[in-house]
mmCIF file of C-alpha atoms in Angstrom:
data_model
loop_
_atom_site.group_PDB
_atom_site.id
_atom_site.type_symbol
_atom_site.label_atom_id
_atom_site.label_comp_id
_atom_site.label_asym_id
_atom_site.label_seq_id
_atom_site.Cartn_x
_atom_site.Cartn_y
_atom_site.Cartn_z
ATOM 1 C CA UNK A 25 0.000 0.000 0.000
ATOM 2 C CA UNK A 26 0.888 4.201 -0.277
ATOM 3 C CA UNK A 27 0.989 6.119 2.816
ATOM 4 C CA UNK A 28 0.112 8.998 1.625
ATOM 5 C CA UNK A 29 -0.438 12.032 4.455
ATOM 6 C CA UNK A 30 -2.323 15.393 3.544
ATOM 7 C CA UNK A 31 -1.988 18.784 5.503
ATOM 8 C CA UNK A 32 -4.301 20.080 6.799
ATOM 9 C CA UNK A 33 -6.539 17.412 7.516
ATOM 10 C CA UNK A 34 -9.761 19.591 8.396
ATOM 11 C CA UNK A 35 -9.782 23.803 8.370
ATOM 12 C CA UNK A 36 -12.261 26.226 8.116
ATOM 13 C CA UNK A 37 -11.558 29.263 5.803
ATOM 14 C CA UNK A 38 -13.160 32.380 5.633
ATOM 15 C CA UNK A 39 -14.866 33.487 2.059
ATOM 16 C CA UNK A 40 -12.491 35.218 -0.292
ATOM 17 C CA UNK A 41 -8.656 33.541 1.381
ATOM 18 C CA UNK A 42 -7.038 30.909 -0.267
ATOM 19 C CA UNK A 43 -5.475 27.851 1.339
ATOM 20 C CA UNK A 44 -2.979 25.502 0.459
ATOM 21 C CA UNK A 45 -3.231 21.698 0.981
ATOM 22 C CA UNK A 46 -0.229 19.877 0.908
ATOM 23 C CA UNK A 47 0.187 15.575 -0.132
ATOM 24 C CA UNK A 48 3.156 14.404 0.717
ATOM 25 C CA UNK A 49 3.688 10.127 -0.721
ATOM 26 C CA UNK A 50 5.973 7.791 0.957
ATOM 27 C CA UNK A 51 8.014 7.149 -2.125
ATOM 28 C CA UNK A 52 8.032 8.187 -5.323
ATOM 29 C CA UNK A 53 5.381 8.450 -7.879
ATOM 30 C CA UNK A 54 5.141 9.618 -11.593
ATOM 31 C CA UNK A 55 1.310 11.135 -11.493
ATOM 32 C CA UNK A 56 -0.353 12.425 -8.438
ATOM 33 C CA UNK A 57 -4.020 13.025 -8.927
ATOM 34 C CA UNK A 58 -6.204 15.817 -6.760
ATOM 35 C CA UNK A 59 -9.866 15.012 -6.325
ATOM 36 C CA UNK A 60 -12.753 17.112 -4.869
ATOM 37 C CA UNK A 61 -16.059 15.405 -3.212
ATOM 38 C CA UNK A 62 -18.701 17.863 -1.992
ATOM 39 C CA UNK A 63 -21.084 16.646 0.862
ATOM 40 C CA UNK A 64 -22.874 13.692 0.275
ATOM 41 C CA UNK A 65 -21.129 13.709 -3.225
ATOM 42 C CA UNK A 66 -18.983 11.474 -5.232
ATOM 43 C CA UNK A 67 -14.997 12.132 -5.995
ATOM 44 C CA UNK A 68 -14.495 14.343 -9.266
ATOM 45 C CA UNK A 69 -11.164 14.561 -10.474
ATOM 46 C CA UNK A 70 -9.425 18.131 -10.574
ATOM 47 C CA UNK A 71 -6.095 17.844 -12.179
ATOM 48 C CA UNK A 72 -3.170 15.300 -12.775
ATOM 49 C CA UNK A 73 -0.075 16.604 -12.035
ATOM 50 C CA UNK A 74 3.063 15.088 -13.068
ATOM 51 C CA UNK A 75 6.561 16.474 -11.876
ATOM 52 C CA UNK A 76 8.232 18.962 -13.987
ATOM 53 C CA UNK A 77 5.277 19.609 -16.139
ATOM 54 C CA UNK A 78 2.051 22.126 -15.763
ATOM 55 C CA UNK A 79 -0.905 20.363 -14.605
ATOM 56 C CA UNK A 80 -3.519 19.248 -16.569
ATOM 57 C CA UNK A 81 -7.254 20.782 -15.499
ATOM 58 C CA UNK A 82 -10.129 18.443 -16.044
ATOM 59 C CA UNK A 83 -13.393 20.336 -17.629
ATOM 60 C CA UNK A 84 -14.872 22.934 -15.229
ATOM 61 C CA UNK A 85 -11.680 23.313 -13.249
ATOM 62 C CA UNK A 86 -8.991 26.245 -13.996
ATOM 63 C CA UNK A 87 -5.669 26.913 -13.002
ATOM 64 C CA UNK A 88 -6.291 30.492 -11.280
ATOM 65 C CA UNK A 89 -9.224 28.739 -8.974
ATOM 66 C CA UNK A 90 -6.923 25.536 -8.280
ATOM 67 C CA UNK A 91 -3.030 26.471 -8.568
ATOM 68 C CA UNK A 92 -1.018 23.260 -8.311
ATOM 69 C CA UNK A 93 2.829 22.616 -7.625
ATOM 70 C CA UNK A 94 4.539 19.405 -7.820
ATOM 71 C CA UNK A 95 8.053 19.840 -6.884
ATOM 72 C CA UNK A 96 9.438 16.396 -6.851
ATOM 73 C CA UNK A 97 8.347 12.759 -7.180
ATOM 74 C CA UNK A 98 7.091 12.284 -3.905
ATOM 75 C CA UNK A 99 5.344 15.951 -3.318
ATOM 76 C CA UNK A 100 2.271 18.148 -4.623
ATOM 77 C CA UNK A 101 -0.198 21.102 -3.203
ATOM 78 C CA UNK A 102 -3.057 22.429 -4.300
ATOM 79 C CA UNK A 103 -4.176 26.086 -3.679
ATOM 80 C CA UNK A 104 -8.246 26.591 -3.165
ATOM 81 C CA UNK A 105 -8.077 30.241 -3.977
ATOM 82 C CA UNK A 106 -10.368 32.882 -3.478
ATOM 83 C CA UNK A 107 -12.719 30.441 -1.067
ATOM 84 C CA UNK A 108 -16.258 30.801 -1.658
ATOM 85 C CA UNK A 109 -18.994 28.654 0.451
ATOM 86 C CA UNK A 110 -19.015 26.557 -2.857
ATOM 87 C CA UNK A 111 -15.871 25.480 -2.359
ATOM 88 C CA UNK A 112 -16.611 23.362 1.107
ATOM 89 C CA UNK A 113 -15.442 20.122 0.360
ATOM 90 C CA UNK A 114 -12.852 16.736 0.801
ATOM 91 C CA UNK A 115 -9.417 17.434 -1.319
ATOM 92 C CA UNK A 116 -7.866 14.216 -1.598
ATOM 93 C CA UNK A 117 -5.153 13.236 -3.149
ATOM 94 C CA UNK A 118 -4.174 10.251 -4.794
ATOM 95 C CA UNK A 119 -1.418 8.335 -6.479
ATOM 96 C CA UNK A 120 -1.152 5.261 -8.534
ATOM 97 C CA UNK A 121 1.385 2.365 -7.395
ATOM 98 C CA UNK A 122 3.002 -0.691 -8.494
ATOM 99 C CA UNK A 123 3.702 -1.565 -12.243
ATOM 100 C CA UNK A 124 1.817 -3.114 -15.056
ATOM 101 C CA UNK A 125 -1.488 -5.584 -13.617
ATOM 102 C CA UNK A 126 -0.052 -4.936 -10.402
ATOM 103 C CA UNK A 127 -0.908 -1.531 -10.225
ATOM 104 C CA UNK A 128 -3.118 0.033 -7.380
ATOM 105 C CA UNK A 129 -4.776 3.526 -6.874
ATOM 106 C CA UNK A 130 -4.694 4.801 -3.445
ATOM 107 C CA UNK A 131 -6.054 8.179 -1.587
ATOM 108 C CA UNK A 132 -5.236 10.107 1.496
ATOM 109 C CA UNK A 133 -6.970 10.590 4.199
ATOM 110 C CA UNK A 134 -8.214 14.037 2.584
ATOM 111 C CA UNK A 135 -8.548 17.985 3.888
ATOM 112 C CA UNK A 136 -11.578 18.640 5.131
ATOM 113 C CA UNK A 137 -12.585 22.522 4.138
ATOM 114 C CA UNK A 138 -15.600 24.455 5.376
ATOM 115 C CA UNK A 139 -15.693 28.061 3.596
ATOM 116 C CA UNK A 140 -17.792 30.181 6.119
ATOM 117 C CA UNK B 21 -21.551 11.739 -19.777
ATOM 118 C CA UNK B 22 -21.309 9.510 -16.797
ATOM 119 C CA UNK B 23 -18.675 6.775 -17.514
ATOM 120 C CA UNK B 24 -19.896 4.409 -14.362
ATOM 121 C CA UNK B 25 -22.978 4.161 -13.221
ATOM 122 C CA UNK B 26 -23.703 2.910 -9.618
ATOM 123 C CA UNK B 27 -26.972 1.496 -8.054
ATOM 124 C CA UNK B 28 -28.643 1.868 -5.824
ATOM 125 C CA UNK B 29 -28.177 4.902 -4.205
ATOM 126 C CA UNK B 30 -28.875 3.368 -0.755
ATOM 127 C CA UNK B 31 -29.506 0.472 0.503
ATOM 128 C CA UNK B 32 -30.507 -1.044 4.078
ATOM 129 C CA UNK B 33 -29.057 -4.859 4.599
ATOM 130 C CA UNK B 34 -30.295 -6.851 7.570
ATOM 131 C CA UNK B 35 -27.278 -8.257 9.556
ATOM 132 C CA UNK B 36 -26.502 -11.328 7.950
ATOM 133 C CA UNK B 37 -27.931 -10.381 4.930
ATOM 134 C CA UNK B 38 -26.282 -9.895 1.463
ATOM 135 C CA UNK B 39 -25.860 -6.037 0.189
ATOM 136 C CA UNK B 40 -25.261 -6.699 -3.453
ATOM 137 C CA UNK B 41 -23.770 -2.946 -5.673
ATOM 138 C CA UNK B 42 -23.959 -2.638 -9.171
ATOM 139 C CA UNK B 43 -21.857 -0.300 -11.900
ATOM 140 C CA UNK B 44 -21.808 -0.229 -15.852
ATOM 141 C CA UNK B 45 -19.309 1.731 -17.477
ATOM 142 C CA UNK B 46 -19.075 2.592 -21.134
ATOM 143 C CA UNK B 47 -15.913 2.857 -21.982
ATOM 144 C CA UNK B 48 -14.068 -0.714 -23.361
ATOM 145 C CA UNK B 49 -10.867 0.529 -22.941
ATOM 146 C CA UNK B 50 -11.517 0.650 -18.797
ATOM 147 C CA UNK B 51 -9.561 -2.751 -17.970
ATOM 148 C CA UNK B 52 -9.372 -2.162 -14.161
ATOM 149 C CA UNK B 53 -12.206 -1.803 -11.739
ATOM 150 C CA UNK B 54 -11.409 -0.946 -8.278
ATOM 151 C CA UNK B 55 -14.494 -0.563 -5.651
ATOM 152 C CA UNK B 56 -13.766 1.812 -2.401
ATOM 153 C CA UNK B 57 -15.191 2.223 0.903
ATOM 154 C CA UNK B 58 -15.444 5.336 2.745
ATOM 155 C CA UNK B 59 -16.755 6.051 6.107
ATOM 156 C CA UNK B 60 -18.021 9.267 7.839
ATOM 157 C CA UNK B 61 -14.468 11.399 8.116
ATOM 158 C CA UNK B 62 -12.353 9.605 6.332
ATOM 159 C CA UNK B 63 -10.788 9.077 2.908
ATOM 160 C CA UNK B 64 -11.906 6.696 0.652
ATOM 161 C CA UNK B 65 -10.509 3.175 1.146
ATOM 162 C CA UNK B 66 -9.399 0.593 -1.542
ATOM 163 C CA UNK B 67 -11.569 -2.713 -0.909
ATOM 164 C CA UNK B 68 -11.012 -4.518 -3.546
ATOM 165 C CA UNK B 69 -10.258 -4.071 -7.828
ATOM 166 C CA UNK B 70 -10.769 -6.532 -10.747
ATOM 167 C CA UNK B 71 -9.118 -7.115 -14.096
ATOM 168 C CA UNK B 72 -11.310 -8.096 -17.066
ATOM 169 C CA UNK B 73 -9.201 -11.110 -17.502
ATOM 170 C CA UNK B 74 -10.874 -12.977 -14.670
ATOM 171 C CA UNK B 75 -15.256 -13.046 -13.992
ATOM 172 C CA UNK B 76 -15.014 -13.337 -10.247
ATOM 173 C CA UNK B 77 -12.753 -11.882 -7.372
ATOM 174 C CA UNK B 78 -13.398 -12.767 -3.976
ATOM 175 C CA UNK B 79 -11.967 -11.500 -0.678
ATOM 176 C CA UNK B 80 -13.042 -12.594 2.794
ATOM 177 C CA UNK B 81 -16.506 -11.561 2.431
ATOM 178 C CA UNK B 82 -16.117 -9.510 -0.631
ATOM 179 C CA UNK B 83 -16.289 -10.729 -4.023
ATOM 180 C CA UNK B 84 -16.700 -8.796 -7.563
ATOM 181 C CA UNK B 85 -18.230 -10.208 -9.872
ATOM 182 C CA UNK B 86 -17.401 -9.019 -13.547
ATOM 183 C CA UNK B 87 -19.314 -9.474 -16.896
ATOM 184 C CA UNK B 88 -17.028 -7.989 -19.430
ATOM 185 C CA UNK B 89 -19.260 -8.497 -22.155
ATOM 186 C CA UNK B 90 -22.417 -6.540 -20.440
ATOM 187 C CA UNK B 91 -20.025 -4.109 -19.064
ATOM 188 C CA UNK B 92 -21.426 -4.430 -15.565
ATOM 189 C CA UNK B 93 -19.495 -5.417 -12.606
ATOM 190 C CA UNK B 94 -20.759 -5.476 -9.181
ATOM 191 C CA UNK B 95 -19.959 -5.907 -5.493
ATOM 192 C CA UNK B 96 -21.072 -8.692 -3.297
ATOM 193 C CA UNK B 97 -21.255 -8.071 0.771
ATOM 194 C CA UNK B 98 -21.479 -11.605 1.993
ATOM 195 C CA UNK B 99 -22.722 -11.738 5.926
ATOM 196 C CA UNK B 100 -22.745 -7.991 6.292
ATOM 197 C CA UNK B 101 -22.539 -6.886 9.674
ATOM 198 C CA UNK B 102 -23.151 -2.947 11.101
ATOM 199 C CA UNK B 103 -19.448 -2.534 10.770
ATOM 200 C CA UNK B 104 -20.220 -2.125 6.746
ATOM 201 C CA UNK B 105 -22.235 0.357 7.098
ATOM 202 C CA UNK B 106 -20.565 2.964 4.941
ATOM 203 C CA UNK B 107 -20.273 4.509 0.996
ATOM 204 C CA UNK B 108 -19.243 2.540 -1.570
ATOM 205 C CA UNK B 109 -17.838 3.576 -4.793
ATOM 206 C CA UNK B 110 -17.021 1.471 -7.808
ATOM 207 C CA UNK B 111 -14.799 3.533 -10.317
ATOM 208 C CA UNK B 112 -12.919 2.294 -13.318
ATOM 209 C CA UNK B 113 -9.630 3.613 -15.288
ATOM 210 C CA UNK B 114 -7.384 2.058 -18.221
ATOM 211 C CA UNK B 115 -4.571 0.453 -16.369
ATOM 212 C CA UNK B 116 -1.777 1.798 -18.949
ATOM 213 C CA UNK B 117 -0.250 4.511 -17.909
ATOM 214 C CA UNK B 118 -0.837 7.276 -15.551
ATOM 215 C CA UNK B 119 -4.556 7.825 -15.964
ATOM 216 C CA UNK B 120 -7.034 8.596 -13.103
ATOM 217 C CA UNK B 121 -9.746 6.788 -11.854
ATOM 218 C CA UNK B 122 -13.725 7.835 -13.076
ATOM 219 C CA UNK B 123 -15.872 7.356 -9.952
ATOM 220 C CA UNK B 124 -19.827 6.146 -9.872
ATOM 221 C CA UNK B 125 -21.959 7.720 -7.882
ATOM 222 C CA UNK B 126 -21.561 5.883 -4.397
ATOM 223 C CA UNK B 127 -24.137 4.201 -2.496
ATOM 224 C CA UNK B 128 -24.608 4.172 1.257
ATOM 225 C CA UNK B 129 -25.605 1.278 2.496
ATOM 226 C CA UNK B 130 -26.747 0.220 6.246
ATOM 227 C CA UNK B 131 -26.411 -2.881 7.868
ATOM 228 C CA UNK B 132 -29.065 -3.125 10.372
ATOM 229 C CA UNK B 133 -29.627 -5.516 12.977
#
């Protein structure tokens, strides 16, 4: 299995700041993935972000709402930026591990965000 | 366009019982089928995937069952107890690569006894 730790685990952010979650992986991993899920909702993806390379946005996310960094193999944020109430959700991150049929998607625990 | 589609949306279980959770996808290239269980607070947790070289995977009490040509797989909950009580989300994604996993729905089920 991935351990795979995010920071902060739960905050509450007032309207219009921006806050940065941080995943951090146990070892090293080519893709990291960042996923909302609003209450009561399923997990929709944001953005894949691979090291040394921009992210890429999925459909109805953009880079100046959901800035992303990924540093090195084993390291990524994602900025919620200009918070709106819309915006309370799970972040989670996830990575994909092993090789070939072996392979295995995991999550974090996720950051919790309430936008008041 | 919904790629997976999960049913029910709920579903109460007597203890002992068997909660059964069904997904179709639509896209043929999706060869691996993970299902995930999440509980109040938490992230969600990898239960148990399936290839489509194989019809059946079961562990402990959980089993997928897979019908490649339909497109459907589902989950079996064999015994389930209160402890089960929780989401469930079936997803899907092309195992070559680096691509991300396309979620269904999620269904809550309770185990009641």
């Amino acid at each position: 299995s991935a351990v795979i730790s995010q920071k902060p685990s739960r905050d509450i952010c007032q309207r219009g700041t921006s806050l940065t979650i941080q995943c951090q992986v146990d070892s090293q991993v080519t893709m990291m993935f960042w996923y909302r899920q609003q209450p009561g909702q399923s997990l929709t993806l944001i953005a894949t972000a691979n090291q040394g390379s921009e992210a890429t946005y999925e459909s109805g996310f953009v880079i100046d709402k959901f800035p992303i960094s990924r540093p090195n193999l084993t390291f990524s944020t994602l900025t919620v930026s200009n918070m709106s109430p819309e915006d309370s959700s799970i972040y989670l991150c996830s990575v994909r591990r092993g090789t070939g049929s072996g392979n295995t998607i995991y999550f974090g625990e996720g950051s919790w965000l309430t936008v008041v | 366009q919904q790629q997976v589609k999960q049913s029910p949306q709920s579903l109460i279980v007597q203890k002992g019982g068997i909660s059964i959770i069904n997904c179709a996808y639509e896209n043929t290239a999706f060869d691996y089928f993970p299902w995930y269980q999440q509980f109040p607070g938490k992230g969600p947790a990898l239960l148990i995937a399936i290839r489509p070289d194989v019809s059946e995977k079961k562990e402990g009490r959980f089993t997928i069952s897979f019908n490649k040509s339909a497109k459907q797989f589902s989950l079996h909950i064999m015994d389930s107890q209160p402890g089960d009580s929780a989401t469930y989300f079936c997803a899907a994604s092309m195992n070559s690569g680096n691509t991300p996993l396309v979620f269904g729905k999620g269904t809550r089920l309770s185990v009641i006894a």
